[in-house]
Coordinates of C-alpha atoms and ligand atoms in Angstrom, one line a residue:
M100 CA -36.6 -9.9 -3.0
R101 CA -37.7 -7.0 -3.4
Q102 CA -36.1 -3.6 -4.5
Q103 CA -37.4 -0.9 -2.8
H104 CA -35.9 -2.0 1.0
L105 CA -33.3 -3.9 -0.9
L106 CA -29.2 -2.3 0.1
L107 CA -28.4 -1.6 -3.9
P108 CA -26.6 2.1 -3.7
T109 CA -25.7 1.8 -7.2
L110 CA -23.7 4.8 -8.9
R111 CA -23.8 7.0 -12.5
E112 CA -19.9 7.4 -12.8
A113 CA -17.1 5.5 -12.5
P114 CA -15.8 5.8 -9.4
T115 CA -12.1 7.9 -10.5
E116 CA -9.9 5.8 -8.1
A117 CA -11.1 2.5 -9.6
E118 CA -8.2 1.1 -12.1
A119 CA -9.4 -2.9 -12.4
M120 CA -12.9 -2.6 -14.0
S121 CA -14.5 -5.4 -12.0
H122 CA -13.4 -3.5 -9.5
Q123 CA -15.3 0.1 -11.3
L124 CA -18.6 -2.1 -12.2
L125 CA -18.2 -4.2 -8.6
L126 CA -18.7 -0.5 -6.9
R127 CA -20.9 1.4 -9.1
A128 CA -23.5 -1.7 -9.1
G129 CA -23.2 -2.2 -5.6
Y130 CA -22.1 -4.8 -4.6
I131 CA -19.5 -3.5 -2.1
R132 CA -18.0 -0.2 -1.0
Q133 CA -13.9 0.4 0.8
V134 CA -13.6 0.8 4.8
A135 CA -10.1 1.6 4.7
A136 CA -7.5 0.5 1.8
G137 CA -7.8 -3.0 -0.1
V138 CA -10.5 -3.9 3.1
Y139 CA -14.1 -3.5 1.6
T140 CA -17.2 -4.6 2.9
Y141 CA -19.3 -6.6 1.1
L142 CA -23.2 -5.5 0.5
P143 CA -26.3 -7.2 0.0
L144 CA -25.6 -8.1 -4.3
G145 CA -21.8 -8.8 -2.9
Q146 CA -22.6 -11.0 0.1
R147 CA -25.1 -13.9 -2.0
V148 CA -22.5 -14.4 -4.9
L149 CA -20.1 -15.1 -2.1
Q150 CA -22.3 -17.5 -1.0
R151 CA -22.8 -19.0 -3.8
L152 CA -19.1 -19.8 -4.7
A153 CA -19.1 -20.3 -1.6
A154 CA -21.2 -22.9 -1.9
I155 CA -19.7 -24.1 -5.0
V156 CA -16.4 -24.5 -3.5
R157 CA -18.2 -27.0 -0.4
S158 CA -19.7 -28.8 -3.1
E159 CA -16.5 -29.9 -5.0
L160 CA -14.5 -30.3 -2.1
D161 CA -17.4 -32.5 0.0
R162 CA -17.6 -34.7 -3.9
A163 CA -13.6 -34.9 -3.4
G164 CA -13.6 -36.0 0.7
A165 CA -12.8 -32.9 2.5
Q166 CA -14.0 -32.0 5.6
E167 CA -14.9 -28.8 6.1
L168 CA -13.7 -26.8 9.6
L169 CA -12.7 -23.6 10.9
M170 CA -10.3 -22.4 12.3
P171 CA -9.5 -18.6 14.2
A172 CA -8.0 -15.3 13.0
L173 CA -6.4 -15.0 15.8
Q174 CA -2.7 -17.2 16.2
P175 CA -0.2 -17.4 19.0
A176 CA 3.1 -16.1 17.8
E177 CA 4.1 -19.3 19.5
L178 CA 3.1 -21.4 16.5
W179 CA 5.1 -19.1 14.2
Q180 CA 7.9 -19.1 16.2
Q181 CA 7.7 -23.1 16.1
S182 CA 8.1 -23.3 12.0
G183 CA 10.7 -20.7 11.9
R184 CA 8.3 -18.3 9.5
Y185 CA 7.9 -15.4 12.5
E186 CA 10.9 -14.0 11.9
L187 CA 11.0 -14.5 7.7
Y188 CA 7.5 -12.5 7.2
G189 CA 8.0 -9.0 7.7
P190 CA 5.1 -6.5 8.0
E191 CA 2.7 -8.0 5.9
L192 CA 2.0 -10.5 8.4
V193 CA -0.1 -8.6 10.9
R194 CA 1.1 -8.7 13.9
L195 CA -0.9 -7.9 17.8
Q196 CA -0.8 -7.9 21.2
D197 CA -2.8 -8.7 23.7
R198 CA -3.8 -7.2 27.2
H199 CA -1.0 -9.4 28.9
G200 CA 1.3 -8.8 26.3
R201 CA 1.1 -11.9 24.3
E202 CA 1.7 -11.5 21.0
F203 CA -0.5 -13.0 17.8
A204 CA -0.4 -13.1 13.8
L205 CA -3.8 -12.6 12.3
G206 CA -3.1 -15.3 9.9
P207 CA -2.3 -15.0 6.5
T208 CA -3.3 -18.8 5.8
H209 CA -3.3 -21.8 8.6
E210 CA -0.2 -24.7 7.9
E211 CA 0.8 -24.1 11.6
V212 CA -3.0 -24.3 13.1
I213 CA -3.7 -26.7 11.1
T214 CA -0.7 -29.1 11.1
S215 CA -0.9 -28.6 15.3
L216 CA -3.9 -29.7 15.1
V217 CA -3.4 -32.6 13.3
G218 CA -0.1 -33.7 15.2
S219 CA -2.6 -34.1 18.9
E220 CA -5.3 -35.7 17.2
V221 CA -4.5 -37.9 14.5
S222 CA -2.0 -41.0 15.9
S223 CA -2.7 -43.9 13.7
Y224 CA -1.7 -44.5 9.5
R225 CA -5.5 -45.9 9.6
Q226 CA -6.7 -42.2 10.5
L227 CA -4.9 -41.5 6.9
P228 CA -5.9 -40.0 3.7
L229 CA -6.8 -36.8 5.6
T230 CA -7.7 -33.4 3.4
L231 CA -9.1 -30.8 5.7
Y232 CA -10.2 -27.2 4.8
Q233 CA -12.3 -23.9 5.6
I234 CA -13.4 -20.9 3.9
Q235 CA -12.4 -17.9 5.9
T236 CA -10.7 -14.3 6.4
K237 CA -7.6 -13.9 5.7
F238 CA -5.2 -11.4 6.5
R239 CA -2.5 -9.8 4.9
D240 CA -0.1 -5.9 4.9
E241 CA -0.1 -6.0 1.6
R242 CA 2.3 -2.9 0.2
R243 CA 0.4 -1.7 -3.0
P244 CA -2.8 -3.1 -2.0
R245 CA -4.7 -2.6 -5.3
F246 CA -8.0 -3.4 -7.9
G247 CA -10.4 -3.8 -5.3
L248 CA -11.4 -7.2 -4.3
L249 CA -8.4 -8.5 -6.5
R250 CA -4.9 -7.3 -4.2
G251 CA -7.0 -7.1 -0.9
R252 CA -5.3 -6.7 3.4
E253 CA -8.3 -8.3 3.9
F254 CA -9.6 -11.1 1.5
L255 CA -12.3 -14.3 1.7
M256 CA -9.8 -17.3 1.2
K257 CA -10.8 -21.1 0.6
D258 CA -7.7 -22.9 2.3
A259 CA -7.4 -26.5 2.6
Y260 CA -4.8 -29.3 3.5
S261 CA -3.6 -32.4 2.9
F262 CA -1.7 -35.5 5.1
D263 CA -0.2 -39.0 3.7
L264 CA 1.4 -41.7 5.1
D265 CA 4.4 -40.8 2.1
L266 CA 4.9 -39.1 -1.5
E267 CA 2.4 -42.1 -3.2
G268 CA -0.6 -40.8 -0.9
L269 CA 0.3 -37.1 -1.8
D270 CA 0.1 -37.9 -5.0
R271 CA -3.4 -38.5 -5.1
S272 CA -4.7 -36.4 -2.5
Y273 CA -2.6 -33.2 -5.3
R274 CA -4.9 -34.9 -8.3
S275 CA -7.8 -35.4 -7.1
M276 CA -7.6 -31.3 -5.6
F277 CA -6.0 -30.4 -8.4
D278 CA -9.2 -31.6 -10.1
A279 CA -12.1 -30.3 -7.8
Y280 CA -10.3 -26.9 -8.7
V281 CA -11.0 -27.3 -12.5
R282 CA -14.5 -27.9 -11.5
I283 CA -14.4 -25.1 -9.3
L284 CA -13.6 -23.0 -11.9
D285 CA -15.1 -24.9 -15.2
R286 CA -18.6 -23.8 -12.9
C287 CA -18.0 -20.4 -12.1
G288 CA -18.0 -20.6 -16.0
L289 CA -14.1 -18.7 -16.2
N290 CA -11.8 -19.6 -19.0
Y291 CA -8.8 -19.9 -17.4
R292 CA -5.7 -22.1 -17.2
A293 CA -3.6 -24.5 -15.0
V294 CA 0.0 -23.7 -15.0
E295 CA 3.8 -25.3 -13.4
A296 CA 4.6 -22.3 -10.9
D297 CA 7.4 -22.1 -9.3
P298 CA 6.9 -23.2 -5.2
G299 CA 8.3 -19.8 -3.8
T300 CA 9.7 -19.1 0.3
I301 CA 6.8 -21.5 0.5
G302 CA 9.1 -24.4 0.2
G303 CA 7.8 -26.9 -2.0
E304 CA 9.4 -30.4 -2.8
G305 CA 6.7 -31.3 -5.1
G306 CA 4.9 -29.8 -8.3
T307 CA 2.7 -26.8 -7.7
H308 CA 0.0 -26.0 -10.7
E309 CA -1.2 -22.3 -10.2
F310 CA -5.4 -21.4 -11.6
M311 CA -5.0 -18.7 -13.2
V312 CA -7.7 -16.6 -14.9
L313 CA -7.0 -14.9 -18.3
A314 CA -7.6 -11.6 -18.1
D315 CA -6.0 -8.7 -19.6
I316 CA -5.3 -6.5 -16.0
G317 CA -3.6 -9.9 -14.8
E318 CA -0.7 -9.1 -12.4
D319 CA 1.0 -12.6 -14.0
T320 CA 2.3 -13.1 -16.9
I321 CA 0.8 -17.4 -18.4
V322 CA 3.8 -18.9 -20.9
S323 CA 2.1 -21.6 -23.3
C324 CA 2.2 -23.9 -26.2
T325 CA 0.3 -23.4 -29.1
N326 CA 0.2 -27.1 -29.5
C327 CA 1.0 -29.4 -27.1
G328 CA -0.9 -28.0 -23.9
Y329 CA 2.6 -27.1 -21.8
S330 CA 1.7 -24.1 -19.8
A331 CA 4.2 -22.3 -16.9
N332 CA 3.3 -19.0 -15.4
M333 CA 6.9 -16.8 -16.7
E334 CA 8.5 -17.2 -13.5
K335 CA 8.8 -21.1 -13.9
A336 CA 8.7 -21.4 -18.0
E337 CA 11.1 -23.0 -19.8
F338 CA 11.7 -23.1 -24.1
A339 CA 13.6 -24.7 -26.7
A340 CA 16.9 -23.3 -26.7
A341 CA 18.1 -21.1 -29.7
R342 CA 20.1 -21.5 -32.3
K343 CA 23.8 -21.1 -31.5
V344 CA 24.2 -19.0 -34.8
D345 CA 22.8 -15.6 -35.3
A346 CA 21.1 -15.4 -38.5
R347 CA 22.4 -12.3 -38.5
D348 CA 25.6 -14.2 -39.3
S349 CA 24.4 -15.8 -42.4
D350 CA 27.5 -15.7 -44.3
S351 CA 30.0 -17.3 -41.0
S352 CA 29.8 -20.7 -41.9
G353 CA 29.5 -22.4 -38.0
G354 CA 30.5 -21.5 -34.8
C355 CA 31.7 -18.9 -33.0
E356 CA 35.5 -19.3 -32.9
D357 CA 35.9 -18.4 -37.2
S358 CA 33.5 -15.8 -37.4
V359 CA 35.7 -13.9 -34.0
S360 CA 39.2 -12.9 -35.8
S361 CA 36.7 -11.1 -38.9
I362 CA 34.7 -9.0 -35.2
A363 CA 37.0 -5.9 -35.3
A364 CA 38.4 -5.1 -31.5
M365 CA 36.1 -3.6 -29.0
E366 CA 36.4 0.1 -28.9
K367 CA 34.5 2.9 -25.8
F368 CA 32.6 4.9 -27.5
H369 CA 30.6 8.6 -26.2
T370 CA 27.2 8.0 -24.5
P371 CA 26.6 11.4 -23.0
G372 CA 23.2 10.9 -20.5
I373 CA 22.4 7.7 -22.4
K374 CA 21.5 5.2 -19.8
T375 CA 18.0 2.6 -20.6
I376 CA 18.4 -0.3 -23.9
E377 CA 16.2 1.7 -25.1
E378 CA 18.2 5.2 -25.2
L379 CA 21.3 3.3 -26.6
A380 CA 19.6 1.5 -29.7
V381 CA 17.9 4.7 -30.9
F382 CA 21.4 6.7 -30.2
T383 CA 23.4 3.9 -31.7
G384 CA 20.9 2.7 -34.5
A385 CA 21.4 -0.7 -33.4
A386 CA 18.8 -3.2 -32.1
A387 CA 18.1 -3.7 -28.8
S388 CA 19.0 -7.3 -29.7
D389 CA 22.7 -6.1 -30.2
C390 CA 23.1 -4.9 -27.3
I391 CA 23.8 -6.8 -23.4
K392 CA 21.9 -5.6 -20.0
T393 CA 24.6 -5.6 -17.3
L394 CA 22.1 -5.8 -14.1
L395 CA 23.5 -6.0 -10.8
Y396 CA 22.3 -8.5 -7.7
V397 CA 22.7 -8.8 -4.0
A398 CA 22.8 -13.3 -3.8
D399 CA 23.0 -14.4 0.4
G400 CA 24.8 -11.7 0.8
R401 CA 27.5 -11.8 -2.3
L402 CA 27.7 -9.7 -5.2
V403 CA 26.4 -11.2 -8.7
A404 CA 26.6 -9.9 -12.3
V405 CA 23.3 -11.1 -14.9
L406 CA 23.8 -10.7 -17.9
V407 CA 21.4 -10.5 -20.8
R408 CA 20.7 -9.8 -24.3
G409 CA 19.5 -5.7 -24.6
D410 CA 15.4 -7.2 -26.0
H411 CA 15.7 -10.3 -23.2
E412 CA 14.2 -10.0 -19.1
V413 CA 16.1 -11.4 -16.1
N414 CA 14.5 -14.3 -15.1
E415 CA 15.3 -14.4 -11.1
I416 CA 14.1 -17.6 -10.2
K417 CA 16.2 -19.3 -13.1
V418 CA 19.2 -17.4 -11.3
R419 CA 18.8 -17.8 -7.8
E420 CA 18.4 -21.5 -8.4
A421 CA 21.8 -21.4 -10.3
L422 CA 23.8 -19.9 -7.3
G423 CA 21.6 -21.8 -5.1
A424 CA 20.7 -18.7 -3.1
Q425 CA 17.9 -18.1 -0.9
K426 CA 17.5 -14.1 -1.5
L427 CA 18.1 -12.5 -4.3
E428 CA 17.6 -9.1 -4.6
L429 CA 18.9 -6.1 -7.6
A430 CA 22.1 -4.0 -5.7
D431 CA 21.0 -0.5 -5.2
E432 CA 22.8 2.3 -6.9
A433 CA 25.3 2.6 -4.6
A434 CA 27.1 -0.6 -5.4
A435 CA 27.4 -0.2 -8.6
R436 CA 29.0 3.2 -7.7
N437 CA 31.2 1.1 -5.2
L438 CA 32.4 -1.7 -7.1
A439 CA 32.6 0.3 -10.8
G440 CA 33.0 3.7 -10.0
V441 CA 29.6 4.2 -12.8
S442 CA 25.8 4.6 -11.8
F443 CA 24.3 1.6 -13.5
G444 CA 23.3 2.8 -16.8
F445 CA 27.4 2.4 -17.8
I446 CA 27.7 -0.5 -16.3
G447 CA 29.4 -3.4 -18.6
P448 CA 30.9 -6.7 -17.9
V449 CA 34.5 -5.8 -19.5
G450 CA 36.6 -5.8 -16.5
L451 CA 33.8 -5.8 -14.3
N452 CA 35.2 -6.6 -10.4
V453 CA 32.3 -9.6 -9.1
P454 CA 33.3 -12.6 -7.6
L455 CA 30.4 -13.9 -9.9
L456 CA 29.6 -13.0 -14.7
L457 CA 25.7 -15.4 -15.1
V458 CA 25.4 -14.7 -19.0
D459 CA 22.7 -16.0 -19.8
R460 CA 22.9 -18.0 -22.5
D461 CA 22.1 -16.3 -25.6
A462 CA 23.5 -13.2 -24.2
A463 CA 26.8 -15.4 -24.9
N464 CA 26.2 -16.4 -27.9
M465 CA 26.1 -13.4 -29.2
P466 CA 29.4 -12.9 -32.1
E467 CA 29.7 -9.1 -30.8
A468 CA 27.2 -6.5 -28.7
I469 CA 27.1 -3.3 -27.5
V470 CA 27.8 -2.1 -23.4
G471 CA 28.8 -0.2 -20.7
A472 CA 32.2 0.5 -20.9
N473 CA 32.0 1.6 -16.6
E474 CA 32.4 4.7 -17.5
D475 CA 30.0 6.9 -17.2
D476 CA 28.5 8.6 -20.4
Y477 CA 29.9 5.2 -22.0
H478 CA 29.7 2.3 -24.1
M479 CA 31.8 -0.1 -25.9
R480 CA 31.3 -1.9 -29.3
H481 CA 32.3 -5.2 -31.1
V482 CA 32.6 -6.8 -26.9
V483 CA 32.6 -10.2 -27.6
P484 CA 31.6 -12.5 -24.7
G485 CA 34.3 -14.8 -24.2
R486 CA 36.8 -13.1 -26.1
D487 CA 36.2 -10.0 -23.7
F488 CA 34.9 -11.0 -20.5
A489 CA 34.7 -14.5 -19.1
P490 CA 31.5 -15.9 -17.8
T491 CA 30.8 -17.4 -14.0
L492 CA 28.6 -19.2 -15.5
V493 CA 26.6 -20.0 -18.8
G494 CA 22.7 -20.8 -18.6
E495 CA 19.3 -20.0 -18.8
Y496 CA 18.3 -16.6 -16.5
R497 CA 16.1 -15.1 -18.9
N498 CA 12.2 -15.4 -19.1
A499 CA 10.6 -16.4 -22.4
A500 CA 9.7 -13.8 -24.9
A501 CA 8.2 -13.3 -27.5
G502 CA 9.2 -16.0 -30.9
D503 CA 10.6 -18.4 -28.3
T504 CA 9.2 -21.7 -29.3
C505 CA 7.8 -24.9 -26.8
P506 CA 10.8 -26.9 -24.7
H507 CA 8.9 -30.2 -24.9
C508 CA 7.6 -29.9 -28.7
S509 CA 9.0 -26.9 -30.3
A510 CA 5.9 -24.8 -31.5
L511 CA 6.0 -21.4 -30.3
L512 CA 5.4 -20.1 -27.0
Q513 CA 2.4 -17.4 -26.6
F514 CA 1.6 -15.3 -23.4
H515 CA -1.9 -14.1 -22.0
R516 CA -1.9 -11.7 -18.7
G517 CA -3.3 -13.8 -16.0
I518 CA -5.4 -14.0 -12.5
E519 CA -3.9 -16.4 -9.5
V520 CA -7.8 -17.6 -8.5
G521 CA -6.1 -21.3 -7.4
H522 CA -3.0 -22.3 -6.5
V523 CA -2.0 -26.4 -5.6
F524 CA 0.9 -27.0 -3.3
K525 CA 2.8 -29.9 -2.4
L526 CA 4.1 -29.3 0.3
G527 CA 6.1 -32.6 1.6
T528 CA 7.7 -32.8 5.5
R529 CA 8.5 -29.1 5.6
Y530 CA 5.6 -28.2 8.4
S531 CA 5.2 -31.5 9.7
E532 CA 8.4 -31.9 11.0
K533 CA 8.5 -28.9 12.8
L534 CA 5.2 -28.6 14.4
G535 CA 5.7 -32.5 14.8
A536 CA 3.5 -34.1 12.7
T537 CA 3.9 -37.3 13.3
V538 CA 1.8 -40.7 12.8
L539 CA 2.8 -44.4 14.0
D540 CA 2.6 -46.6 10.2
R541 CA 1.4 -50.4 9.8
A542 CA 4.6 -51.4 11.4
G543 CA 4.5 -49.4 14.6
Q544 CA 7.3 -46.7 13.7
T545 CA 6.9 -43.4 13.3
R546 CA 6.2 -41.0 9.9
T547 CA 6.6 -37.5 9.6
L548 CA 3.3 -36.8 7.7
V549 CA 4.2 -35.9 4.1
M550 CA 2.2 -32.6 3.2
G551 CA -0.3 -30.2 0.9
C552 CA -2.0 -27.5 0.9
Y553 CA -4.9 -26.0 -1.6
G554 CA -6.0 -22.3 -2.3
I555 CA -8.4 -20.9 -3.8
G556 CA -9.4 -16.7 -3.2
V557 CA -13.0 -16.7 -3.4
S558 CA -13.5 -13.2 -2.9
R559 CA -10.8 -12.7 -5.8
L560 CA -12.6 -15.1 -7.7
L561 CA -15.9 -13.0 -7.9
S562 CA -13.2 -9.7 -9.4
A563 CA -12.0 -12.2 -12.2
I564 CA -15.1 -13.2 -12.8
V565 CA -16.6 -10.1 -13.3
E566 CA -13.5 -9.6 -15.2
Q567 CA -13.8 -12.0 -18.0
H568 CA -18.1 -11.4 -17.9
H569 CA -19.0 -8.1 -18.7
D570 CA -19.8 -5.1 -21.4
P571 CA -20.2 -1.6 -21.9
N572 CA -23.2 -1.6 -19.8
G573 CA -22.3 -3.7 -16.9
I574 CA -21.3 -6.9 -15.4
A575 CA -23.4 -10.3 -16.9
W576 CA -22.9 -13.3 -14.1
P577 CA -22.9 -16.4 -15.4
A578 CA -26.2 -17.9 -14.1
A579 CA -24.4 -20.5 -11.3
V580 CA -22.6 -17.3 -9.7
A581 CA -25.1 -14.5 -10.3
P582 CA -27.1 -12.7 -7.3
F583 CA -30.6 -13.9 -8.2
Q584 CA -32.2 -15.8 -11.5
V585 CA -34.4 -13.6 -12.3
H586 CA -34.8 -9.8 -12.3
L587 CA -38.4 -9.0 -12.7
I588 CA -38.8 -5.5 -14.0
Q589 CA -42.6 -3.5 -13.1
V590 CA -42.4 -0.5 -15.6
S591 CA -45.0 1.0 -13.8
L592 CA -46.4 0.8 -10.9
K593 CA -49.3 2.8 -11.0
D594 CA -50.7 0.4 -13.8
E595 CA -53.3 -2.6 -11.6
Q596 CA -52.8 -4.9 -14.0
Q597 CA -48.2 -4.6 -14.1
T598 CA -49.2 -4.8 -10.2
A599 CA -51.5 -7.9 -10.6
L600 CA -48.7 -9.9 -13.2
A601 CA -45.8 -8.7 -12.1
E602 CA -46.7 -9.9 -8.0
S603 CA -48.5 -13.5 -9.2
L604 CA -45.3 -14.2 -11.3
Y605 CA -43.2 -13.2 -8.3
R606 CA -44.6 -15.9 -5.9
Q607 CA -45.2 -18.2 -8.6
L608 CA -41.5 -17.8 -9.4
R609 CA -40.1 -17.7 -6.2
E610 CA -42.5 -21.4 -5.6
A611 CA -41.0 -22.5 -7.9
G612 CA -37.8 -22.3 -6.3
I613 CA -35.7 -19.9 -8.5
D614 CA -34.4 -16.5 -6.6
V615 CA -35.8 -13.5 -7.8
L616 CA -35.5 -9.3 -7.4
L617 CA -39.2 -7.8 -7.8
D618 CA -38.0 -3.8 -9.0
D619 CA -41.2 -2.5 -7.6
R620 CA -39.1 1.3 -6.9
D621 CA -41.1 3.9 -8.1
E622 CA -37.4 5.2 -11.2
R623 CA -38.5 5.7 -14.7
P624 CA -38.2 2.7 -16.9
G625 CA -34.7 4.3 -18.3
V626 CA -33.5 3.5 -14.5
K627 CA -34.9 0.8 -13.9
F628 CA -33.2 -1.1 -17.1
K629 CA -30.1 1.0 -16.6
D630 CA -29.5 -0.9 -13.2
A631 CA -30.4 -4.2 -14.5
D632 CA -27.8 -4.7 -16.7
L633 CA -25.8 -2.6 -14.4
I634 CA -26.0 -5.5 -12.1
G635 CA -25.9 -8.3 -14.2
I636 CA -29.6 -10.4 -13.4
P637 CA -28.9 -13.3 -16.4
I638 CA -32.8 -13.4 -17.0
R639 CA -34.8 -9.7 -16.8
V640 CA -38.2 -10.2 -18.1
T641 CA -40.4 -7.1 -18.3
V642 CA -43.8 -6.4 -17.0
G643 CA -44.9 -3.9 -19.2
K644 CA -46.9 -2.6 -22.1
H645 CA -48.5 -6.4 -22.6
A646 CA -49.3 -6.6 -18.8
A647 CA -53.5 -6.9 -20.3
E648 CA -53.0 -9.6 -21.8
G649 CA -50.5 -11.9 -19.5
L650 CA -47.9 -11.3 -21.3
V651 CA -44.3 -10.4 -20.4
E652 CA -40.8 -9.0 -21.5
V653 CA -38.2 -12.0 -21.4
K654 CA -34.3 -10.8 -21.9
T655 CA -31.0 -12.7 -21.5
R656 CA -28.2 -10.0 -20.0
F657 CA -25.9 -11.9 -22.3
G658 CA -25.3 -12.5 -26.7
S659 CA -27.7 -8.9 -28.5
A660 CA -31.3 -11.3 -28.8
D661 CA -33.9 -8.9 -28.8
A662 CA -36.6 -9.2 -25.8
V663 CA -39.0 -12.2 -26.7
V664 CA -42.7 -11.3 -25.8
M665 CA -44.6 -15.4 -23.6
T666 CA -46.9 -16.5 -21.8
V667 CA -46.4 -17.0 -17.6
D668 CA -46.2 -20.8 -18.4
E669 CA -43.4 -20.1 -20.7
L670 CA -41.6 -18.4 -19.1
L671 CA -42.0 -20.5 -16.1
L672 CA -40.4 -23.1 -18.3
K673 CA -37.6 -21.4 -19.1
T674 CA -36.9 -20.5 -16.3
K675 CA -36.8 -23.9 -14.7
G676 CA -33.3 -25.2 -14.2
V677 CA -30.9 -22.2 -15.7
R678 CA -29.1 -22.7 -12.2
E679 CA -28.0 -26.3 -12.3
Q680 CA -26.2 -26.1 -16.4
Ligands
9G3_242 C1 2.4 -14.8 5.6 C2 2.2 -13.6 4.5 C3 2.0 -14.1 3.5 C4 2.1 -14.8 2.9 C5 2.5 -16.5 3.6 C6 2.7 -16.4 4.9 C7 1.4 -16.7 1.0 C8 2.1 -17.7 2.1 C9 2.0 -19.0 0.6 C10 1.0 -19.6 1.2 C11 0.7 -21.2 0.6 C12 -0.8 -21.3 0.7 C13 -2.8 -22.7 2.2 C14 -4.1 -22.9 0.9 C15 -3.1 -22.3 -0.7 C16 -1.3 -21.5 -0.3 N1 1.2 -14.9 1.3 N2 1.9 -17.4 1.3 O1 2.6 -18.8 3.2 F1 2.9 -15.3 7.1 CL1 2.3 -12.7 5.6 O2 -0.3 -19.5 1.3 N3 -1.5 -21.8 2.0

């Protein structure tokens, strides 16, 4: 392609509104433009990368035996009512009416449509296993669209659905998709982890894994073992229980019982305006780990207090599971006032009037603690769990934290930020039951299909790759996904020898099956090279001062190696097979 007539509007300055580096670079390098919050146009270069990604996804899914189809974005509300999800999802589900007043949704995902289809069209076990997929635009009205393509309201997703007769079949289908995802992300040149995840509201019965691209901008925290390969997202991550006796308690001979008698009676003290653990630690000179945080939640309508050590964070998934609750939300400040007559910062467990008091194991094991006094501007010290308040339940209700060790091998856990680009779920029969997807088995018995579902955010993948493949000058695409393989730059349009060589090379490279972008613009060399660095095509070929001798300068976008002067034949040899790696 000739750059002169290519719609490739590069920007000198980083757009101020773009928080993520990938968002800035995709705007600056002319890959995308924003149309509305979380809604983007893919310019020609952006579209080329999306097509490359889609091709990688297709080839690996086809290889795994999945079949491509295309379902509508416009979905009748009835299907969502049948699955029970029309009410379950709030404003995130984009709803609309047709001219007759019939209700529809713009598909945020396609479990309903596909299960209904397979329910009508598949009737025998002989047609199984079956995995179907599509690459299609999805709609989710996110509260906070952010980071460009990383959290959009309209985005491109590959979604796949497997149908099996039994759980063993599901395990095979799941494994085969999992393996395809590994190959896809490897081909995209990504540094990622497949982590154990929580099935969330979609309600999986078996396992679920997330594929997380390691990047600081990522909205998720990944916990992984430094020794054995265990990795999970923060919601799901477990850790080995700490030893019962605290290090500070080294003069006591054993368990809490011995030390309790030596601890003073609890005592209220004045802490004017001190509302956070950080303020409390500064004010008292104690460590955050000497304090206990008390948080109020509403679990399926019931009020619950959850206690964790001051330096720990509550894990709401673990709390929800311990309570067997569907829904868990932080209570609002009015509830705190109502209950204890105090504001949030001064709530504590002593004499607190809640039916359920969940205490994290590490908080329960503290010899003594500083807690809120349930009175504005006061805290209590020398509070002994068990002596001064009685937990309803003690368990693991917190997130893993620095210093925690692996639940399997006890090595130290480490933490990374990650961008979720893929997710595989074992769904079970939840949708097939509701939407009546059954087949007859070998014995002529009716069996409900066992499903899995598998997603890859294709547009998110594009951003995630840029997060991992850039430098201060711009993007540096892995060859397999680059919009072009070679960027051919003619330094001066006035030099006839350069024109002759550039045109002949352009033709020869294309004849060799290589995607070439020819910079034939009448611009200063500095502008051309700056744009080339920004755009990030892997191989840069400059036709300049050596053109008369038939020589070109070749430089790769990544690595610091200097440009190499070579003949056209050497170049043709070098560019052969760059895509295949
Ligand atoms: C909705 C809305 C938002 C949603 C969903 C439904 C996320 C929803 C989970 C999934 C699960 C899998 C197929 C591909 C793999 C992932 N956000 N999820 O179901 F109505 Cl508004 O989409 N779907």
